[in-house]
mmCIF file of C-alpha atoms in Angstrom:
data_model
loop_
_atom_site.group_PDB
_atom_site.id
_atom_site.type_symbol
_atom_site.label_atom_id
_atom_site.label_comp_id
_atom_site.label_asym_id
_atom_site.label_seq_id
_atom_site.Cartn_x
_atom_site.Cartn_y
_atom_site.Cartn_z
ATOM 1 C CA MET A 1 41.942 36.221 -31.510
ATOM 2 C CA ALA A 2 38.602 38.166 -32.138
ATOM 3 C CA ASP A 3 36.804 34.961 -30.786
ATOM 4 C CA LEU A 4 38.752 35.124 -27.681
ATOM 5 C CA ILE A 5 38.212 38.845 -27.173
ATOM 6 C CA ARG A 6 34.614 38.432 -27.669
ATOM 7 C CA LEU A 7 34.643 35.625 -25.243
ATOM 8 C CA LEU A 8 36.345 37.628 -22.395
ATOM 9 C CA TYR A 9 34.062 40.531 -22.984
ATOM 10 C CA ALA A 10 31.112 38.438 -23.090
ATOM 11 C CA VAL A 11 32.056 37.133 -19.622
ATOM 12 C CA LEU A 12 32.665 40.589 -18.252
ATOM 13 C CA LEU A 13 29.465 41.976 -19.689
ATOM 14 C CA LEU A 14 27.405 39.096 -18.329
ATOM 15 C CA LYS A 15 28.649 39.702 -14.745
ATOM 16 C CA LYS A 16 27.951 43.361 -15.031
ATOM 17 C CA GLY A 17 24.383 42.674 -16.163
ATOM 18 C CA GLY A 18 24.729 42.928 -19.917
ATOM 19 C CA PHE A 19 25.497 40.752 -22.858
ATOM 20 C CA PHE A 20 26.455 40.877 -26.468
ATOM 21 C CA LEU A 21 23.591 40.750 -28.872
ATOM 22 C CA HIS A 22 23.300 39.811 -32.570
ATOM 23 C CA ALA A 23 22.060 43.194 -33.547
ATOM 24 C CA SER A 24 22.787 46.387 -35.224
ATOM 25 C CA ALA A 25 22.552 49.769 -33.263
ATOM 26 C CA VAL A 26 21.822 53.207 -34.558
ATOM 27 C CA VAL A 27 21.773 56.654 -32.380
ATOM 28 C CA HIS A 28 18.547 58.499 -32.971
ATOM 29 C CA GLN A 29 17.713 61.627 -31.129
ATOM 30 C CA GLU A 30 20.658 60.866 -28.579
ATOM 31 C CA LYS A 31 19.318 57.224 -27.844
ATOM 32 C CA VAL A 32 20.298 53.947 -29.024
ATOM 33 C CA TYR A 33 17.887 51.899 -31.128
ATOM 34 C CA VAL A 34 18.775 48.391 -31.352
ATOM 35 C CA PHE A 35 17.855 46.190 -34.215
ATOM 36 C CA CYS A 36 18.015 42.397 -33.432
ATOM 37 C CA GLY A 37 17.472 39.680 -35.707
ATOM 38 C CA SER A 38 18.910 36.511 -37.521
ATOM 39 C CA SER A 39 20.962 36.716 -40.691
ATOM 40 C CA GLY A 40 18.887 38.388 -43.377
ATOM 41 C CA SER A 41 16.455 40.102 -41.024
ATOM 42 C CA GLY A 42 17.560 43.498 -42.048
ATOM 43 C CA LYS A 43 20.044 44.615 -39.442
ATOM 44 C CA THR A 44 22.515 45.878 -42.136
ATOM 45 C CA THR A 45 19.681 47.163 -44.268
ATOM 46 C CA ILE A 46 18.482 49.451 -41.180
ATOM 47 C CA THR A 47 22.134 50.955 -40.879
ATOM 48 C CA ARG A 48 22.065 51.828 -44.579
ATOM 49 C CA LEU A 49 18.838 53.796 -43.862
ATOM 50 C CA ALA A 50 20.326 55.783 -41.030
ATOM 51 C CA GLY A 51 21.346 58.703 -42.960
ATOM 52 C CA THR A 52 23.324 61.101 -40.701
ATOM 53 C CA ARG A 53 22.347 59.119 -37.605
ATOM 54 C CA PRO A 54 25.449 57.517 -36.102
ATOM 55 C CA VAL A 55 25.688 53.679 -36.693
ATOM 56 C CA LEU A 56 27.406 52.122 -33.808
ATOM 57 C CA THR A 57 27.468 48.587 -35.318
ATOM 58 C CA ASP A 58 25.726 46.559 -37.952
ATOM 59 C CA GLU A 59 26.104 43.098 -36.302
ATOM 60 C CA THR A 60 26.977 42.893 -32.529
ATOM 61 C CA THR A 61 25.845 45.416 -29.931
ATOM 62 C CA ALA A 62 27.048 45.450 -26.412
ATOM 63 C CA VAL A 63 24.222 46.001 -24.117
ATOM 64 C CA ILE A 64 25.828 47.388 -20.853
ATOM 65 C CA LYS A 65 24.201 48.035 -17.472
ATOM 66 C CA LYS A 66 25.706 51.019 -15.620
ATOM 67 C CA HIS A 67 24.238 52.519 -12.446
ATOM 68 C CA GLY A 68 20.943 50.579 -13.026
ATOM 69 C CA ASN A 69 20.522 52.150 -16.515
ATOM 70 C CA TYR A 70 21.017 50.352 -19.874
ATOM 71 C CA TYR A 71 23.299 51.522 -22.738
ATOM 72 C CA GLY A 72 24.105 50.364 -26.146
ATOM 73 C CA TYR A 73 27.557 50.208 -27.317
ATOM 74 C CA ALA A 74 29.525 49.685 -30.660
ATOM 75 C CA THR A 75 31.767 46.583 -30.713
ATOM 76 C CA PRO A 76 34.826 45.782 -32.833
ATOM 77 C CA PHE A 77 32.626 42.892 -34.309
ATOM 78 C CA TYR A 78 31.012 43.922 -37.651
ATOM 79 C CA GLY A 79 29.210 42.608 -40.673
ATOM 80 C CA ASP A 80 28.823 43.698 -44.427
ATOM 81 C CA ALA A 81 28.965 47.337 -43.379
ATOM 82 C CA GLY A 82 32.531 47.076 -42.086
ATOM 83 C CA PRO A 83 34.098 48.487 -38.992
ATOM 84 C CA SER A 84 32.156 51.191 -36.898
ATOM 85 C CA LYS A 85 33.271 54.717 -37.222
ATOM 86 C CA ASN A 86 31.353 55.551 -34.143
ATOM 87 C CA ASN A 87 33.215 53.754 -31.388
ATOM 88 C CA SER A 88 30.856 54.908 -28.597
ATOM 89 C CA GLY A 89 27.670 54.420 -26.918
ATOM 90 C CA ALA A 90 24.488 56.073 -25.474
ATOM 91 C CA PRO A 91 21.423 55.335 -23.467
ATOM 92 C CA LEU A 92 19.189 52.461 -24.676
ATOM 93 C CA LYS A 93 15.742 53.585 -26.060
ATOM 94 C CA THR A 94 14.531 50.169 -27.179
ATOM 95 C CA ILE A 95 15.295 46.824 -28.536
ATOM 96 C CA LEU A 96 13.321 45.777 -31.726
ATOM 97 C CA PHE A 97 13.384 42.298 -33.098
ATOM 98 C CA ILE A 98 13.009 42.917 -36.772
ATOM 99 C CA ASN A 99 11.806 41.549 -40.068
ATOM 100 C CA LYS A 100 11.572 42.857 -43.600
ATOM 101 C CA ASN A 101 8.172 43.137 -44.730
ATOM 102 C CA HIS A 102 5.978 44.884 -47.380
ATOM 103 C CA ARG A 103 4.556 47.102 -44.641
ATOM 104 C CA PHE A 104 5.291 48.621 -41.415
ATOM 105 C CA SER A 105 3.848 47.122 -38.237
ATOM 106 C CA PHE A 106 5.037 46.724 -34.603
ATOM 107 C CA LYS A 107 3.900 44.871 -31.419
ATOM 108 C CA PRO A 108 5.099 45.397 -27.820
ATOM 109 C CA LEU A 109 6.489 42.330 -26.341
ATOM 110 C CA LYS A 110 5.694 40.846 -23.011
ATOM 111 C CA HIS A 111 8.562 39.944 -20.872
ATOM 112 C CA GLY A 112 8.391 36.262 -21.644
ATOM 113 C CA GLU A 113 7.973 36.928 -25.391
ATOM 114 C CA ALA A 114 10.850 39.328 -25.294
ATOM 115 C CA ILE A 115 13.023 36.853 -23.659
ATOM 116 C CA ARG A 116 12.343 34.086 -25.999
ATOM 117 C CA HIS A 117 13.257 36.365 -28.848
ATOM 118 C CA PHE A 118 16.528 37.370 -27.071
ATOM 119 C CA LEU A 119 17.743 33.909 -26.282
ATOM 120 C CA PRO A 120 18.762 32.747 -29.755
ATOM 121 C CA ASN A 121 20.403 36.130 -30.379
ATOM 122 C CA ILE A 122 22.775 36.390 -27.338
ATOM 123 C CA PHE A 123 26.307 35.557 -27.636
ATOM 124 C CA MET A 124 26.503 32.345 -25.351
ATOM 125 C CA ALA A 125 30.160 32.078 -24.159
ATOM 126 C CA SER A 126 29.239 28.808 -22.356
ATOM 127 C CA ASN A 127 26.584 26.172 -22.528
ATOM 128 C CA ASP A 128 26.942 25.873 -18.526
ATOM 129 C CA LYS A 129 23.529 25.992 -16.820
ATOM 130 C CA GLN A 130 25.049 28.711 -14.391
ATOM 131 C CA TRP A 131 25.711 30.999 -17.199
ATOM 132 C CA ILE A 132 22.320 30.480 -18.955
ATOM 133 C CA ASP A 133 20.710 31.138 -15.544
ATOM 134 C CA ARG A 134 22.800 34.448 -15.411
ATOM 135 C CA VAL A 135 21.501 35.347 -18.880
ATOM 136 C CA PHE A 136 17.947 34.587 -17.697
ATOM 137 C CA GLU A 137 18.494 37.013 -14.847
ATOM 138 C CA ASN A 138 20.102 39.762 -16.835
ATOM 139 C CA LEU A 139 17.183 39.647 -19.298
ATOM 140 C CA LEU A 140 14.388 39.578 -16.750
ATOM 141 C CA LEU A 141 15.926 42.816 -15.179
ATOM 142 C CA LEU A 142 16.431 44.332 -18.707
ATOM 143 C CA THR A 143 12.877 43.571 -19.999
ATOM 144 C CA LYS A 144 11.473 45.297 -16.667
ATOM 145 C CA ARG A 145 13.205 48.472 -17.620
ATOM 146 C CA ILE A 146 13.346 48.545 -21.497
ATOM 147 C CA GLN A 147 10.238 47.867 -23.563
ATOM 148 C CA CYS A 148 10.889 45.620 -26.440
ATOM 149 C CA TYR A 149 9.050 45.227 -29.866
ATOM 150 C CA ASN A 150 8.543 43.208 -32.852
ATOM 151 C CA LEU A 151 9.189 45.467 -35.783
ATOM 152 C CA ASN A 152 8.133 44.629 -39.457
ATOM 153 C CA PHE A 153 9.489 47.193 -41.816
ATOM 154 C CA ARG A 154 9.910 48.417 -45.318
ATOM 155 C CA PRO A 155 13.271 49.280 -46.381
ATOM 156 C CA GLU A 156 12.658 52.915 -46.553
ATOM 157 C CA THR A 157 13.886 56.105 -44.698
ATOM 158 C CA LYS A 158 10.280 56.410 -43.474
ATOM 159 C CA LEU A 159 11.198 53.896 -40.855
ATOM 160 C CA TRP A 160 12.496 56.575 -38.524
ATOM 161 C CA ARG A 161 9.364 58.650 -38.838
ATOM 162 C CA TYR A 162 7.446 55.490 -38.012
ATOM 163 C CA LEU A 163 9.434 54.863 -35.013
ATOM 164 C CA ASP A 164 9.067 58.421 -33.747
ATOM 165 C CA GLU A 165 5.294 58.074 -34.184
ATOM 166 C CA HIS A 166 5.099 54.768 -32.454
ATOM 167 C CA LEU A 167 7.735 54.711 -29.659
ATOM 168 C CA LYS A 168 6.875 57.838 -27.671
ATOM 169 C CA MET B 1 7.870 2.499 -21.408
ATOM 170 C CA ASN B 2 5.114 2.576 -18.812
ATOM 171 C CA THR B 3 5.401 6.285 -17.993
ATOM 172 C CA LEU B 4 2.065 6.266 -15.781
ATOM 173 C CA ASN B 5 3.718 4.520 -12.846
ATOM 174 C CA LYS B 6 7.063 6.183 -12.918
ATOM 175 C CA VAL B 7 8.342 9.164 -11.116
ATOM 176 C CA VAL B 8 10.014 11.819 -13.464
ATOM 177 C CA ARG B 9 12.589 14.312 -12.579
ATOM 178 C CA LYS B 10 13.897 17.488 -14.384
ATOM 179 C CA ASN B 11 17.340 17.168 -16.049
ATOM 180 C CA GLU B 12 19.385 19.247 -13.441
ATOM 181 C CA SER B 13 21.437 20.748 -16.357
ATOM 182 C CA ILE B 14 18.422 22.291 -17.765
ATOM 183 C CA ALA B 15 17.962 26.271 -17.338
ATOM 184 C CA TYR B 16 14.543 27.398 -16.986
ATOM 185 C CA ARG B 17 12.444 30.178 -15.838
ATOM 186 C CA ILE B 18 8.601 30.401 -15.532
ATOM 187 C CA ILE B 19 7.672 33.918 -16.909
ATOM 188 C CA GLU B 20 4.065 35.053 -16.893
ATOM 189 C CA GLY B 21 2.745 31.501 -16.277
ATOM 190 C CA GLU B 22 4.878 29.945 -19.223
ATOM 191 C CA ALA B 23 8.055 28.069 -18.984
ATOM 192 C CA LEU B 24 11.103 28.769 -21.163
ATOM 193 C CA LEU B 25 13.549 25.886 -21.071
ATOM 194 C CA VAL B 26 17.121 26.133 -22.404
ATOM 195 C CA SER B 27 18.954 22.875 -23.059
ATOM 196 C CA PRO B 28 22.821 23.478 -22.438
ATOM 197 C CA ALA B 29 23.584 20.409 -24.661
ATOM 198 C CA ASP B 30 22.426 22.157 -27.824
ATOM 199 C CA ASN B 31 21.337 25.632 -26.772
ATOM 200 C CA LEU B 32 17.841 24.797 -28.097
ATOM 201 C CA ILE B 33 14.684 26.817 -26.527
ATOM 202 C CA TYR B 34 11.713 25.247 -25.525
ATOM 203 C CA PRO B 35 8.614 27.460 -24.820
ATOM 204 C CA LEU B 36 5.883 25.702 -22.873
ATOM 205 C CA ASN B 37 2.172 26.517 -22.794
ATOM 206 C CA PRO B 38 0.370 26.877 -19.544
ATOM 207 C CA VAL B 39 -0.607 23.222 -19.074
ATOM 208 C CA ALA B 40 2.763 21.940 -20.056
ATOM 209 C CA THR B 41 4.369 24.495 -17.718
ATOM 210 C CA ARG B 42 2.199 23.070 -14.821
ATOM 211 C CA ILE B 43 3.246 19.469 -15.805
ATOM 212 C CA TRP B 44 6.879 20.657 -15.726
ATOM 213 C CA GLU B 45 6.420 22.182 -12.276
ATOM 214 C CA LEU B 46 5.012 18.948 -11.045
ATOM 215 C CA LEU B 47 8.071 16.968 -12.184
ATOM 216 C CA ASP B 48 9.570 16.731 -8.794
ATOM 217 C CA ASN B 49 11.139 13.116 -8.652
ATOM 218 C CA LYS B 50 8.252 12.327 -6.026
ATOM 219 C CA ARG B 51 5.070 12.070 -7.741
ATOM 220 C CA GLU B 52 4.436 9.291 -10.271
ATOM 221 C CA THR B 53 2.862 10.313 -13.487
ATOM 222 C CA HIS B 54 -0.610 9.279 -12.794
ATOM 223 C CA GLN B 55 -0.514 11.525 -9.749
ATOM 224 C CA ILE B 56 0.487 14.533 -11.885
ATOM 225 C CA ILE B 57 -2.390 13.544 -14.305
ATOM 226 C CA SER B 58 -4.843 13.851 -11.426
ATOM 227 C CA ILE B 59 -3.814 17.158 -10.394
ATOM 228 C CA VAL B 60 -3.783 18.540 -13.966
ATOM 229 C CA SER B 61 -7.240 17.032 -14.505
ATOM 230 C CA GLU B 62 -8.444 18.901 -11.413
ATOM 231 C CA GLU B 63 -6.872 22.257 -12.611
ATOM 232 C CA PHE B 64 -7.764 22.288 -16.258
ATOM 233 C CA ASP B 65 -10.939 21.689 -18.080
ATOM 234 C CA ALA B 66 -10.576 18.852 -20.508
ATOM 235 C CA LEU B 67 -11.574 15.222 -20.748
ATOM 236 C CA PRO B 68 -9.508 12.826 -18.445
ATOM 237 C CA ALA B 69 -8.509 10.649 -21.313
ATOM 238 C CA THR B 70 -7.171 13.554 -23.329
ATOM 239 C CA ILE B 71 -5.095 14.897 -20.311
ATOM 240 C CA GLN B 72 -3.837 11.309 -19.572
ATOM 241 C CA ASN B 73 -2.647 10.923 -23.291
ATOM 242 C CA ASP B 74 -1.327 14.407 -23.644
ATOM 243 C CA THR B 75 0.624 14.313 -20.362
ATOM 244 C CA VAL B 76 2.230 10.766 -21.114
ATOM 245 C CA SER B 77 3.079 12.105 -24.666
ATOM 246 C CA PHE B 78 4.470 15.236 -23.248
ATOM 247 C CA ILE B 79 6.697 13.493 -20.673
ATOM 248 C CA ASP B 80 7.806 10.951 -23.219
ATOM 249 C CA GLU B 81 8.638 13.817 -25.470
ATOM 250 C CA LEU B 82 10.697 15.640 -22.866
ATOM 251 C CA ALA B 83 12.614 12.495 -22.030
ATOM 252 C CA SER B 84 13.427 11.942 -25.714
ATOM 253 C CA LYS B 85 14.975 15.280 -25.742
ATOM 254 C CA GLY B 86 16.952 14.857 -22.622
ATOM 255 C CA LEU B 87 15.073 17.328 -20.576
ATOM 256 C CA VAL B 88 13.802 14.899 -18.035
ATOM 257 C CA VAL B 89 14.567 11.574 -16.771
ATOM 258 C CA ILE B 90 12.119 8.888 -16.101
ATOM 259 C CA GLY B 91 12.188 6.425 -13.301
ATOM 260 C CA ASN B 92 15.686 5.524 -12.061
ATOM 261 C CA GLU B 93 17.352 5.822 -15.520
#
């Protein structure tokens, strides 16, 4: 049933310029920070470092386009942290492709680099070429509006200060 | 297979975009992503089912600074690799 719901929502999202992303999401200073990566990259770890910041999801983020602006939303699809207590969304600040590391570092991604990082992490409801073409179009538009980054991080609460200092 | 004298066409089911001079190919069969460097992207653009491979090699040789023999070997290897992954079709296959 969950797979069917995810499929239906994925189709709707795609038609409206968005998609489901394999990512955790945290609201920080009223903006959504999305942390995207494969299993073991640190998505759930970051939600545990969130402190009092609302955690939208530790597993699947809905990226939604409304009136030309992008938002990050909670979804009913969760990982180790369990269901979200914050069934809401907020304007998207950035999307970070994460890796745990022994030190902090980050790098802004060009459009092509970002899209290359996105593709394996988007919920593909179909292998049809038209579907993938639509995903490409949505990503091209999103990466023109939202700056994406690679982020290596140490699992410490200092993360938020680091992001504040580097993502102004 | 003598790829040099064959025309090559892109598999029509492949989704791709050329972004900042580099192509990203997605194969719907397995959802694998193939990022191409600028030279490979130029060859990909030229695979139009009209030009034979040796004509593509001539164009690439004029546009990129490398030994002709190197360009020929690399182009043929690249096209054969694309064909082995089902991303292009060589000749009238």
